[in-house]
């Protein structure tokens, strides 16, 4: 518990530094590109178009799901997935990538995964605005269900922070882990529901129930529940408790490993 409290304190104590570093990271990533920060929107937009042509037009024949065209249904899920995928991979490599900073000065290393998560919000929020605009175009009604988006957003940030801290620590200790994580995320893309509905794929019921325990699936479906006014989060109490229990276990393990090994991170790298 002491390790968890210390990690959380570091995030709030250095909140200003996190925001400044996230802004610098955005500019540094795209400073050599002609279109600059515009690629934060163009890159996911191009990928969305590709997935829509393949899975929407090609496979699903643009049928409606939950009362909206496939494109709108897919856009809600894939926007969340793009943000979570980039944040998980970026956070995983954050400490190893900043080894120079870690080695030369006394630095709150635990904020590095958070910096990446905050930095990716600069591309997530414009995509979220596009999602909302698309809902209006498809004449989806704004209801009180939309308010619970805030709950699922908190779920997403909490999970990414816990998972990012654990991944960043393991990546320093075992460099091959980052490559392994990339492969796992490619698999999760197809079983977490951003581009296809696992409930309507004639999968065995036990397998569907198992896939629904996936934290990524819980968040993606939660956003759809909100924007499409399908259900309240307390109607999925069992899955919600499993999600928060999983997040807590990951956070406890990540905090313990991080505090135990961070004094020797430079030696491992």
PDB file of C-alpha atoms in Angstrom:
ATOM      1  CA  UNK A   1       0.000   0.000   0.000  1.00  0.00           C
ATOM      2  CA  UNK A   2       2.867   2.378   0.788  1.00  0.00           C
ATOM      3  CA  UNK A   3       4.269   1.885  -2.717  1.00  0.00           C
ATOM      4  CA  UNK A   4       0.907   2.643  -4.323  1.00  0.00           C
ATOM      5  CA  UNK A   5       0.500   5.848  -2.301  1.00  0.00           C
ATOM      6  CA  UNK A   6       3.993   6.997  -3.229  1.00  0.00           C
ATOM      7  CA  UNK A   7       3.415   6.431  -6.948  1.00  0.00           C
ATOM      8  CA  UNK A   8       0.107   8.312  -6.846  1.00  0.00           C
ATOM      9  CA  UNK A   9       1.686  11.186  -4.892  1.00  0.00           C
ATOM     10  CA  UNK A  10       4.390  11.523  -7.531  1.00  0.00           C
ATOM     11  CA  UNK A  11       1.776  11.961 -10.241  1.00  0.00           C
ATOM     12  CA  UNK A  12       0.013  14.825  -8.444  1.00  0.00           C
ATOM     13  CA  UNK A  13       3.236  16.370  -7.136  1.00  0.00           C
ATOM     14  CA  UNK A  14       4.669  16.629 -10.661  1.00  0.00           C
ATOM     15  CA  UNK A  15       1.449  17.324 -12.565  1.00  0.00           C
ATOM     16  CA  UNK A  16       2.878  20.511 -14.077  1.00  0.00           C
ATOM     17  CA  UNK A  17       5.950  18.656 -15.306  1.00  0.00           C
ATOM     18  CA  UNK A  18       3.760  15.939 -16.835  1.00  0.00           C
ATOM     19  CA  UNK A  19       1.781  18.513 -18.836  1.00  0.00           C
ATOM     20  CA  UNK A  20       4.903  20.362 -20.015  1.00  0.00           C
ATOM     21  CA  UNK A  21       6.661  17.167 -21.060  1.00  0.00           C
ATOM     22  CA  UNK A  22       3.590  15.889 -22.893  1.00  0.00           C
ATOM     23  CA  UNK A  23       3.417  19.113 -24.915  1.00  0.00           C
ATOM     24  CA  UNK A  24       7.104  18.885 -25.749  1.00  0.00           C
ATOM     25  CA  UNK A  25       6.708  15.245 -26.785  1.00  0.00           C
ATOM     26  CA  UNK A  26       3.928  16.189 -29.224  1.00  0.00           C
ATOM     27  CA  UNK A  27       6.061  18.852 -30.879  1.00  0.00           C
ATOM     28  CA  UNK A  28       9.210  16.700 -30.940  1.00  0.00           C
ATOM     29  CA  UNK A  29       7.401  13.788 -32.626  1.00  0.00           C
ATOM     30  CA  UNK A  30       6.173  15.793 -35.614  1.00  0.00           C
ATOM     31  CA  UNK A  31       8.632  18.693 -35.824  1.00  0.00           C
ATOM     32  CA  UNK A  32      10.361  17.321 -38.944  1.00  0.00           C
ATOM     33  CA  UNK A  33       7.079  16.713 -40.814  1.00  0.00           C
ATOM     34  CA  UNK A  34       5.602  19.257 -43.217  1.00  0.00           C
ATOM     35  CA  UNK A  35       2.077  18.792 -41.856  1.00  0.00           C
ATOM     36  CA  UNK A  36       3.281  18.733 -38.256  1.00  0.00           C
ATOM     37  CA  UNK A  37       0.648  18.011 -35.619  1.00  0.00           C
ATOM     38  CA  UNK A  38      -1.990  17.541 -38.322  1.00  0.00           C
ATOM     39  CA  UNK A  39      -0.742  13.956 -38.579  1.00  0.00           C
ATOM     40  CA  UNK A  40      -2.298  13.301 -35.174  1.00  0.00           C
ATOM     41  CA  UNK A  41      -5.639  13.445 -36.984  1.00  0.00           C
ATOM     42  CA  UNK A  42      -4.641  12.355 -40.483  1.00  0.00           C
ATOM     43  CA  UNK A  43      -2.959   9.124 -39.408  1.00  0.00           C
ATOM     44  CA  UNK A  44      -5.928   7.673 -37.463  1.00  0.00           C
ATOM     45  CA  UNK A  45      -8.355   9.018 -40.099  1.00  0.00           C
ATOM     46  CA  UNK A  46      -6.542   7.081 -42.835  1.00  0.00           C
ATOM     47  CA  UNK A  47      -6.574   3.914 -40.735  1.00  0.00           C
ATOM     48  CA  UNK A  48     -10.286   4.343 -39.985  1.00  0.00           C
ATOM     49  CA  UNK A  49     -10.990   4.643 -43.723  1.00  0.00           C
ATOM     50  CA  UNK A  50      -9.022   1.464 -44.431  1.00  0.00           C
ATOM     51  CA  UNK A  51     -10.777  -0.565 -41.730  1.00  0.00           C
ATOM     52  CA  UNK A  52     -14.160   0.735 -42.841  1.00  0.00           C
ATOM     53  CA  UNK A  53     -13.545  -0.314 -46.448  1.00  0.00           C
ATOM     54  CA  UNK A  54     -12.424  -3.781 -45.352  1.00  0.00           C
ATOM     55  CA  UNK A  55     -14.762  -4.569 -42.465  1.00  0.00           C
ATOM     56  CA  UNK A  56     -17.620  -2.160 -43.141  1.00  0.00           C
ATOM     57  CA  UNK A  57     -18.090  -2.232 -46.892  1.00  0.00           C
ATOM     58  CA  UNK A  58     -16.328  -5.503 -47.673  1.00  0.00           C
ATOM     59  CA  UNK A  59     -17.326  -7.839 -44.842  1.00  0.00           C
ATOM     60  CA  UNK A  60     -20.304  -6.279 -43.078  1.00  0.00           C
ATOM     61  CA  UNK A  61     -21.959  -4.728 -46.161  1.00  0.00           C
ATOM     62  CA  UNK A  62     -22.447  -1.508 -44.152  1.00  0.00           C
ATOM     63  CA  UNK A  63     -25.288  -3.039 -42.143  1.00  0.00           C
ATOM     64  CA  UNK A  64     -26.632  -1.286 -39.075  1.00  0.00           C
ATOM     65  CA  UNK A  65     -25.560  -2.289 -35.578  1.00  0.00           C
ATOM     66  CA  UNK A  66     -27.478  -1.049 -32.533  1.00  0.00           C
ATOM     67  CA  UNK A  67     -29.527   1.204 -34.782  1.00  0.00           C
ATOM     68  CA  UNK A  68     -26.636   3.097 -36.409  1.00  0.00           C
ATOM     69  CA  UNK A  69     -24.663   2.466 -39.613  1.00  0.00           C
ATOM     70  CA  UNK A  70     -21.600   0.267 -39.192  1.00  0.00           C
ATOM     71  CA  UNK A  71     -19.270   3.258 -39.677  1.00  0.00           C
ATOM     72  CA  UNK A  72     -20.644   5.091 -36.634  1.00  0.00           C
ATOM     73  CA  UNK A  73     -20.603   1.946 -34.490  1.00  0.00           C
ATOM     74  CA  UNK A  74     -17.034   1.159 -35.548  1.00  0.00           C
ATOM     75  CA  UNK A  75     -15.807   4.744 -35.103  1.00  0.00           C
ATOM     76  CA  UNK A  76     -16.748   4.776 -31.419  1.00  0.00           C
ATOM     77  CA  UNK A  77     -14.759   1.625 -30.737  1.00  0.00           C
ATOM     78  CA  UNK A  78     -11.782   2.197 -32.973  1.00  0.00           C
ATOM     79  CA  UNK A  79     -11.191   5.741 -31.672  1.00  0.00           C
ATOM     80  CA  UNK A  80     -10.881   4.371 -28.153  1.00  0.00           C
ATOM     81  CA  UNK A  81      -8.701   1.497 -29.393  1.00  0.00           C
ATOM     82  CA  UNK A  82      -6.263   3.766 -31.242  1.00  0.00           C
ATOM     83  CA  UNK A  83      -5.750   5.824 -28.095  1.00  0.00           C
ATOM     84  CA  UNK A  84      -5.356   2.819 -25.807  1.00  0.00           C
ATOM     85  CA  UNK A  85      -3.063   0.965 -28.206  1.00  0.00           C
ATOM     86  CA  UNK A  86      -0.707   3.917 -28.715  1.00  0.00           C
ATOM     87  CA  UNK A  87      -0.731   4.701 -24.980  1.00  0.00           C
ATOM     88  CA  UNK A  88       0.038   1.124 -23.938  1.00  0.00           C
ATOM     89  CA  UNK A  89       2.936   0.797 -26.384  1.00  0.00           C
ATOM     90  CA  UNK A  90       4.254   4.303 -25.713  1.00  0.00           C
ATOM     91  CA  UNK A  91       4.071   3.911 -21.950  1.00  0.00           C
ATOM     92  CA  UNK A  92       5.748   0.512 -22.186  1.00  0.00           C
ATOM     93  CA  UNK A  93       8.791   2.025 -23.862  1.00  0.00           C
ATOM     94  CA  UNK A  94       8.764   5.354 -21.992  1.00  0.00           C
ATOM     95  CA  UNK A  95      11.358   4.613 -19.299  1.00  0.00           C
ATOM     96  CA  UNK A  96      13.725   2.761 -21.622  1.00  0.00           C
ATOM     97  CA  UNK A  97      13.520   5.577 -24.186  1.00  0.00           C
ATOM     98  CA  UNK A  98      14.327   8.262 -21.598  1.00  0.00           C
ATOM     99  CA  UNK A  99      17.338   6.461 -20.147  1.00  0.00           C
ATOM    100  CA  UNK A 100      19.520   9.557 -20.620  1.00  0.00           C
ATOM    101  CA  UNK A 101      17.240  11.653 -18.427  1.00  0.00           C
ATOM    102  CA  UNK A 102      16.970   8.920 -15.836  1.00  0.00           C
ATOM    103  CA  UNK A 103      20.747   8.482 -15.658  1.00  0.00           C
ATOM    104  CA  UNK A 104      21.815  12.132 -15.462  1.00  0.00           C
ATOM    105  CA  UNK A 105      19.412  13.624 -12.934  1.00  0.00           C
ATOM    106  CA  UNK A 106      17.158  12.810 -10.008  1.00  0.00           C
ATOM    107  CA  UNK A 107      13.867  12.311 -11.761  1.00  0.00           C
ATOM    108  CA  UNK A 108      10.412  10.956 -10.803  1.00  0.00           C
ATOM    109  CA  UNK A 109      10.581   8.014 -13.194  1.00  0.00           C
ATOM    110  CA  UNK A 110       7.017   6.897 -12.472  1.00  0.00           C
ATOM    111  CA  UNK A 111       5.612   9.925 -14.341  1.00  0.00           C
ATOM    112  CA  UNK A 112       7.112   8.886 -17.692  1.00  0.00           C
ATOM    113  CA  UNK A 113       4.270   6.454 -18.601  1.00  0.00           C
ATOM    114  CA  UNK A 114       1.782   9.148 -17.539  1.00  0.00           C
ATOM    115  CA  UNK A 115       3.474  11.692 -19.813  1.00  0.00           C
ATOM    116  CA  UNK A 116       2.855   9.436 -22.789  1.00  0.00           C
ATOM    117  CA  UNK A 117      -0.770   8.823 -21.818  1.00  0.00           C
ATOM    118  CA  UNK A 118      -1.405  12.577 -21.479  1.00  0.00           C
ATOM    119  CA  UNK A 119       0.454  13.324 -24.718  1.00  0.00           C
ATOM    120  CA  UNK A 120      -1.791  10.974 -26.701  1.00  0.00           C
ATOM    121  CA  UNK A 121      -4.869  12.882 -25.532  1.00  0.00           C
ATOM    122  CA  UNK A 122      -3.990  15.623 -28.034  1.00  0.00           C
ATOM    123  CA  UNK A 123      -4.949  13.251 -30.852  1.00  0.00           C
ATOM    124  CA  UNK A 124      -7.702  11.431 -28.948  1.00  0.00           C
ATOM    125  CA  UNK A 125      -9.867  14.471 -28.192  1.00  0.00           C
ATOM    126  CA  UNK A 126     -10.095  15.673 -31.839  1.00  0.00           C
ATOM    127  CA  UNK A 127     -11.053  12.123 -32.851  1.00  0.00           C
ATOM    128  CA  UNK A 128     -13.642  12.107 -30.069  1.00  0.00           C
ATOM    129  CA  UNK A 129     -15.079  15.336 -31.492  1.00  0.00           C
ATOM    130  CA  UNK A 130     -15.379  13.564 -34.857  1.00  0.00           C
ATOM    131  CA  UNK A 131     -17.216  10.701 -33.124  1.00  0.00           C
ATOM    132  CA  UNK A 132     -19.714  13.132 -31.598  1.00  0.00           C
ATOM    133  CA  UNK A 133     -20.146  14.895 -34.950  1.00  0.00           C
ATOM    134  CA  UNK A 134     -20.773  11.555 -36.636  1.00  0.00           C
ATOM    135  CA  UNK A 135     -23.445  10.715 -34.073  1.00  0.00           C
ATOM    136  CA  UNK A 136     -25.224  13.957 -34.960  1.00  0.00           C
ATOM    137  CA  UNK A 137     -24.943  13.195 -38.684  1.00  0.00           C
ATOM    138  CA  UNK A 138     -26.533   9.787 -38.092  1.00  0.00           C
ATOM    139  CA  UNK A 139     -29.243  11.479 -36.003  1.00  0.00           C
ATOM    140  CA  UNK A 140     -28.350   9.670 -32.804  1.00  0.00           C
ATOM    141  CA  UNK A 141     -30.202  11.337 -29.949  1.00  0.00           C
ATOM    142  CA  UNK A 142     -28.254  12.973 -27.121  1.00  0.00           C
ATOM    143  CA  UNK A 143     -29.538  11.395 -23.919  1.00  0.00           C
ATOM    144  CA  UNK A 144     -28.604  11.299 -20.264  1.00  0.00           C
ATOM    145  CA  UNK A 145     -26.644   8.116 -21.053  1.00  0.00           C
ATOM    146  CA  UNK A 146     -23.943  10.312 -22.580  1.00  0.00           C
ATOM    147  CA  UNK A 147     -23.006  11.538 -19.090  1.00  0.00           C
ATOM    148  CA  UNK A 148     -21.589   8.137 -18.189  1.00  0.00           C
ATOM    149  CA  UNK A 149     -18.886   8.671 -20.817  1.00  0.00           C
ATOM    150  CA  UNK A 150     -16.985  10.391 -18.001  1.00  0.00           C
ATOM    151  CA  UNK A 151     -17.086   7.187 -15.956  1.00  0.00           C
ATOM    152  CA  UNK A 152     -15.687   5.071 -18.789  1.00  0.00           C
ATOM    153  CA  UNK A 153     -13.084   7.733 -19.556  1.00  0.00           C
ATOM    154  CA  UNK A 154     -11.883   7.494 -15.941  1.00  0.00           C
ATOM    155  CA  UNK A 155     -11.861   3.702 -16.317  1.00  0.00           C
ATOM    156  CA  UNK A 156      -9.691   4.030 -19.414  1.00  0.00           C
ATOM    157  CA  UNK A 157      -7.166   6.407 -17.830  1.00  0.00           C
ATOM    158  CA  UNK A 158      -6.946   4.341 -14.629  1.00  0.00           C
ATOM    159  CA  UNK A 159      -6.341   1.126 -16.551  1.00  0.00           C
ATOM    160  CA  UNK A 160      -3.787   2.711 -18.887  1.00  0.00           C
ATOM    161  CA  UNK A 161      -1.896   4.204 -15.953  1.00  0.00           C
ATOM    162  CA  UNK A 162      -1.763   0.892 -14.056  1.00  0.00           C
ATOM    163  CA  UNK A 163      -0.943  -1.169 -17.137  1.00  0.00           C
ATOM    164  CA  UNK A 164       1.551   1.411 -18.406  1.00  0.00           C
ATOM    165  CA  UNK A 165       3.518   1.455 -15.156  1.00  0.00           C
ATOM    166  CA  UNK A 166       3.719  -2.341 -15.113  1.00  0.00           C
ATOM    167  CA  UNK A 167       4.703  -2.599 -18.779  1.00  0.00           C
ATOM    168  CA  UNK A 168       7.313   0.166 -18.544  1.00  0.00           C
ATOM    169  CA  UNK A 169       8.992  -1.578 -15.606  1.00  0.00           C
ATOM    170  CA  UNK A 170       8.992  -5.029 -17.202  1.00  0.00           C
ATOM    171  CA  UNK A 171      10.311  -3.589 -20.495  1.00  0.00           C
ATOM    172  CA  UNK A 172      13.353  -2.254 -18.643  1.00  0.00           C
ATOM    173  CA  UNK A 173      13.962  -5.603 -16.945  1.00  0.00           C
ATOM    174  CA  UNK A 174      13.189  -7.735 -20.024  1.00  0.00           C
ATOM    175  CA  UNK A 175      13.706  -5.865 -23.296  1.00  0.00           C
ATOM    176  CA  UNK A 176      11.959  -8.530 -25.391  1.00  0.00           C
ATOM    177  CA  UNK A 177       8.753  -7.869 -23.485  1.00  0.00           C
ATOM    178  CA  UNK A 178       7.961  -4.775 -25.597  1.00  0.00           C
ATOM    179  CA  UNK A 179       7.980  -6.862 -28.795  1.00  0.00           C
ATOM    180  CA  UNK A 180       5.840  -9.508 -27.102  1.00  0.00           C
ATOM    181  CA  UNK A 181       3.389  -6.795 -26.034  1.00  0.00           C
ATOM    182  CA  UNK A 182       3.067  -5.571 -29.618  1.00  0.00           C
ATOM    183  CA  UNK A 183       2.050  -9.069 -30.715  1.00  0.00           C
ATOM    184  CA  UNK A 184      -0.475  -9.394 -27.892  1.00  0.00           C
ATOM    185  CA  UNK A 185      -2.077  -6.063 -28.810  1.00  0.00           C
ATOM    186  CA  UNK A 186      -2.442  -7.159 -32.438  1.00  0.00           C
ATOM    187  CA  UNK A 187      -4.417 -10.143 -31.177  1.00  0.00           C
ATOM    188  CA  UNK A 188      -6.468  -8.051 -28.764  1.00  0.00           C
ATOM    189  CA  UNK A 189      -7.447  -5.729 -31.619  1.00  0.00           C
ATOM    190  CA  UNK A 190      -9.549  -8.528 -33.117  1.00  0.00           C
ATOM    191  CA  UNK A 191     -11.068  -9.823 -29.874  1.00  0.00           C
ATOM    192  CA  UNK A 192     -11.771  -6.541 -28.055  1.00  0.00           C
ATOM    193  CA  UNK A 193     -14.593  -5.414 -30.318  1.00  0.00           C
ATOM    194  CA  UNK A 194     -13.397  -2.210 -32.023  1.00  0.00           C
ATOM    195  CA  UNK A 195     -14.223  -3.442 -35.543  1.00  0.00           C
ATOM    196  CA  UNK A 196     -16.547  -6.395 -35.121  1.00  0.00           C
ATOM    197  CA  UNK A 197     -19.269  -7.478 -32.722  1.00  0.00           C
ATOM    198  CA  UNK A 198     -18.148 -10.637 -30.941  1.00  0.00           C
ATOM    199  CA  UNK A 199     -21.757 -11.306 -29.902  1.00  0.00           C
ATOM    200  CA  UNK A 200     -22.819 -11.906 -33.507  1.00  0.00           C
ATOM    201  CA  UNK A 201     -19.979 -14.062 -34.835  1.00  0.00           C
ATOM    202  CA  UNK A 202     -21.357 -17.505 -33.925  1.00  0.00           C
ATOM    203  CA  UNK A 203     -18.628 -17.966 -31.342  1.00  0.00           C
ATOM    204  CA  UNK A 204     -19.102 -20.487 -28.516  1.00  0.00           C
ATOM    205  CA  UNK A 205     -20.915 -18.851 -25.602  1.00  0.00           C
ATOM    206  CA  UNK A 206     -18.170 -19.736 -23.059  1.00  0.00           C
ATOM    207  CA  UNK A 207     -15.591 -18.084 -25.349  1.00  0.00           C
ATOM    208  CA  UNK A 208     -17.714 -14.935 -25.699  1.00  0.00           C
ATOM    209  CA  UNK A 209     -18.061 -14.698 -21.910  1.00  0.00           C
ATOM    210  CA  UNK A 210     -14.296 -15.086 -21.558  1.00  0.00           C
ATOM    211  CA  UNK A 211     -13.577 -12.385 -24.135  1.00  0.00           C
ATOM    212  CA  UNK A 212     -15.898  -9.989 -22.317  1.00  0.00           C
ATOM    213  CA  UNK A 213     -13.581 -10.111 -19.289  1.00  0.00           C
ATOM    214  CA  UNK A 214     -11.003  -8.245 -21.363  1.00  0.00           C
ATOM    215  CA  UNK A 215     -10.533  -4.699 -19.894  1.00  0.00           C
ATOM    216  CA  UNK A 216     -10.223  -3.239 -23.412  1.00  0.00           C
ATOM    217  CA  UNK A 217     -13.596  -4.734 -24.328  1.00  0.00           C
ATOM    218  CA  UNK A 218     -15.204  -3.335 -21.178  1.00  0.00           C
ATOM    219  CA  UNK A 219     -14.060   0.200 -22.011  1.00  0.00           C
ATOM    220  CA  UNK A 220     -14.946   0.054 -25.713  1.00  0.00           C
ATOM    221  CA  UNK A 221     -18.405  -1.363 -25.065  1.00  0.00           C
ATOM    222  CA  UNK A 222     -18.862   1.185 -22.302  1.00  0.00           C
ATOM    223  CA  UNK A 223     -18.322   4.041 -24.737  1.00  0.00           C
ATOM    224  CA  UNK A 224     -20.865   2.460 -27.086  1.00  0.00           C
ATOM    225  CA  UNK A 225     -23.318   2.032 -24.214  1.00  0.00           C
ATOM    226  CA  UNK A 226     -22.935   5.759 -23.569  1.00  0.00           C
ATOM    227  CA  UNK A 227     -23.160   7.224 -27.072  1.00  0.00           C
ATOM    228  CA  UNK A 228     -25.779   4.758 -28.305  1.00  0.00           C
ATOM    229  CA  UNK A 229     -27.847   4.925 -25.082  1.00  0.00           C
ATOM    230  CA  UNK A 230     -27.796   1.158 -24.618  1.00  0.00           C
ATOM    231  CA  UNK A 231     -27.218   0.573 -20.894  1.00  0.00           C
ATOM    232  CA  UNK A 232     -25.961   2.066 -17.647  1.00  0.00           C
ATOM    233  CA  UNK A 233     -22.652   0.935 -16.216  1.00  0.00           C
ATOM    234  CA  UNK A 234     -24.324  -0.357 -13.030  1.00  0.00           C
ATOM    235  CA  UNK A 235     -26.322  -2.762 -15.163  1.00  0.00           C
ATOM    236  CA  UNK A 236     -23.017  -4.531 -15.816  1.00  0.00           C
ATOM    237  CA  UNK A 237     -21.976  -4.749 -12.178  1.00  0.00           C
ATOM    238  CA  UNK A 238     -20.176  -8.080 -12.493  1.00  0.00           C
ATOM    239  CA  UNK A 239     -18.032  -6.968 -15.425  1.00  0.00           C
ATOM    240  CA  UNK A 240     -17.395  -3.630 -13.728  1.00  0.00           C
ATOM    241  CA  UNK A 241     -16.158  -5.281 -10.534  1.00  0.00           C
ATOM    242  CA  UNK A 242     -13.935  -7.625 -12.541  1.00  0.00           C
ATOM    243  CA  UNK A 243     -12.513  -4.652 -14.468  1.00  0.00           C
ATOM    244  CA  UNK A 244     -11.652  -2.651 -11.340  1.00  0.00           C
ATOM    245  CA  UNK A 245     -10.287  -5.720  -9.546  1.00  0.00           C
ATOM    246  CA  UNK A 246      -8.054  -6.474 -12.548  1.00  0.00           C
ATOM    247  CA  UNK A 247      -6.894  -2.851 -12.732  1.00  0.00           C
ATOM    248  CA  UNK A 248      -6.129  -2.806  -9.000  1.00  0.00           C
ATOM    249  CA  UNK A 249      -4.099  -6.030  -9.161  1.00  0.00           C
ATOM    250  CA  UNK A 250      -2.128  -4.696 -12.135  1.00  0.00           C
ATOM    251  CA  UNK A 251      -1.507  -1.417 -10.302  1.00  0.00           C
ATOM    252  CA  UNK A 252      -0.348  -3.143  -7.108  1.00  0.00           C
ATOM    253  CA  UNK A 253       2.027  -5.386  -9.057  1.00  0.00           C
ATOM    254  CA  UNK A 254       3.278  -2.516 -11.224  1.00  0.00           C
ATOM    255  CA  UNK A 255       3.885  -0.219  -8.235  1.00  0.00           C
ATOM    256  CA  UNK A 256       5.724  -2.942  -6.330  1.00  0.00           C
ATOM    257  CA  UNK A 257       8.026  -3.836  -9.230  1.00  0.00           C
ATOM    258  CA  UNK A 258       8.622  -0.192 -10.105  1.00  0.00           C
ATOM    259  CA  UNK A 259       9.608   0.868  -6.572  1.00  0.00           C
ATOM    260  CA  UNK A 260      11.727  -2.262  -6.107  1.00  0.00           C
ATOM    261  CA  UNK A 261      13.816  -1.909  -9.262  1.00  0.00           C
ATOM    262  CA  UNK A 262      13.794   1.755 -10.273  1.00  0.00           C
ATOM    263  CA  UNK A 263      16.977   2.588  -8.364  1.00  0.00           C
ATOM    264  CA  UNK A 264      18.733   0.123 -10.700  1.00  0.00           C
ATOM    265  CA  UNK A 265      16.962   0.955 -13.969  1.00  0.00           C
ATOM    266  CA  UNK A 266      20.112   2.438 -15.505  1.00  0.00           C
ATOM    267  CA  UNK A 267      22.090  -0.718 -14.701  1.00  0.00           C
ATOM    268  CA  UNK A 268      19.461  -2.914 -16.389  1.00  0.00           C
ATOM    269  CA  UNK A 269      19.329  -0.707 -19.478  1.00  0.00           C
TER     270      UNK A 269
END
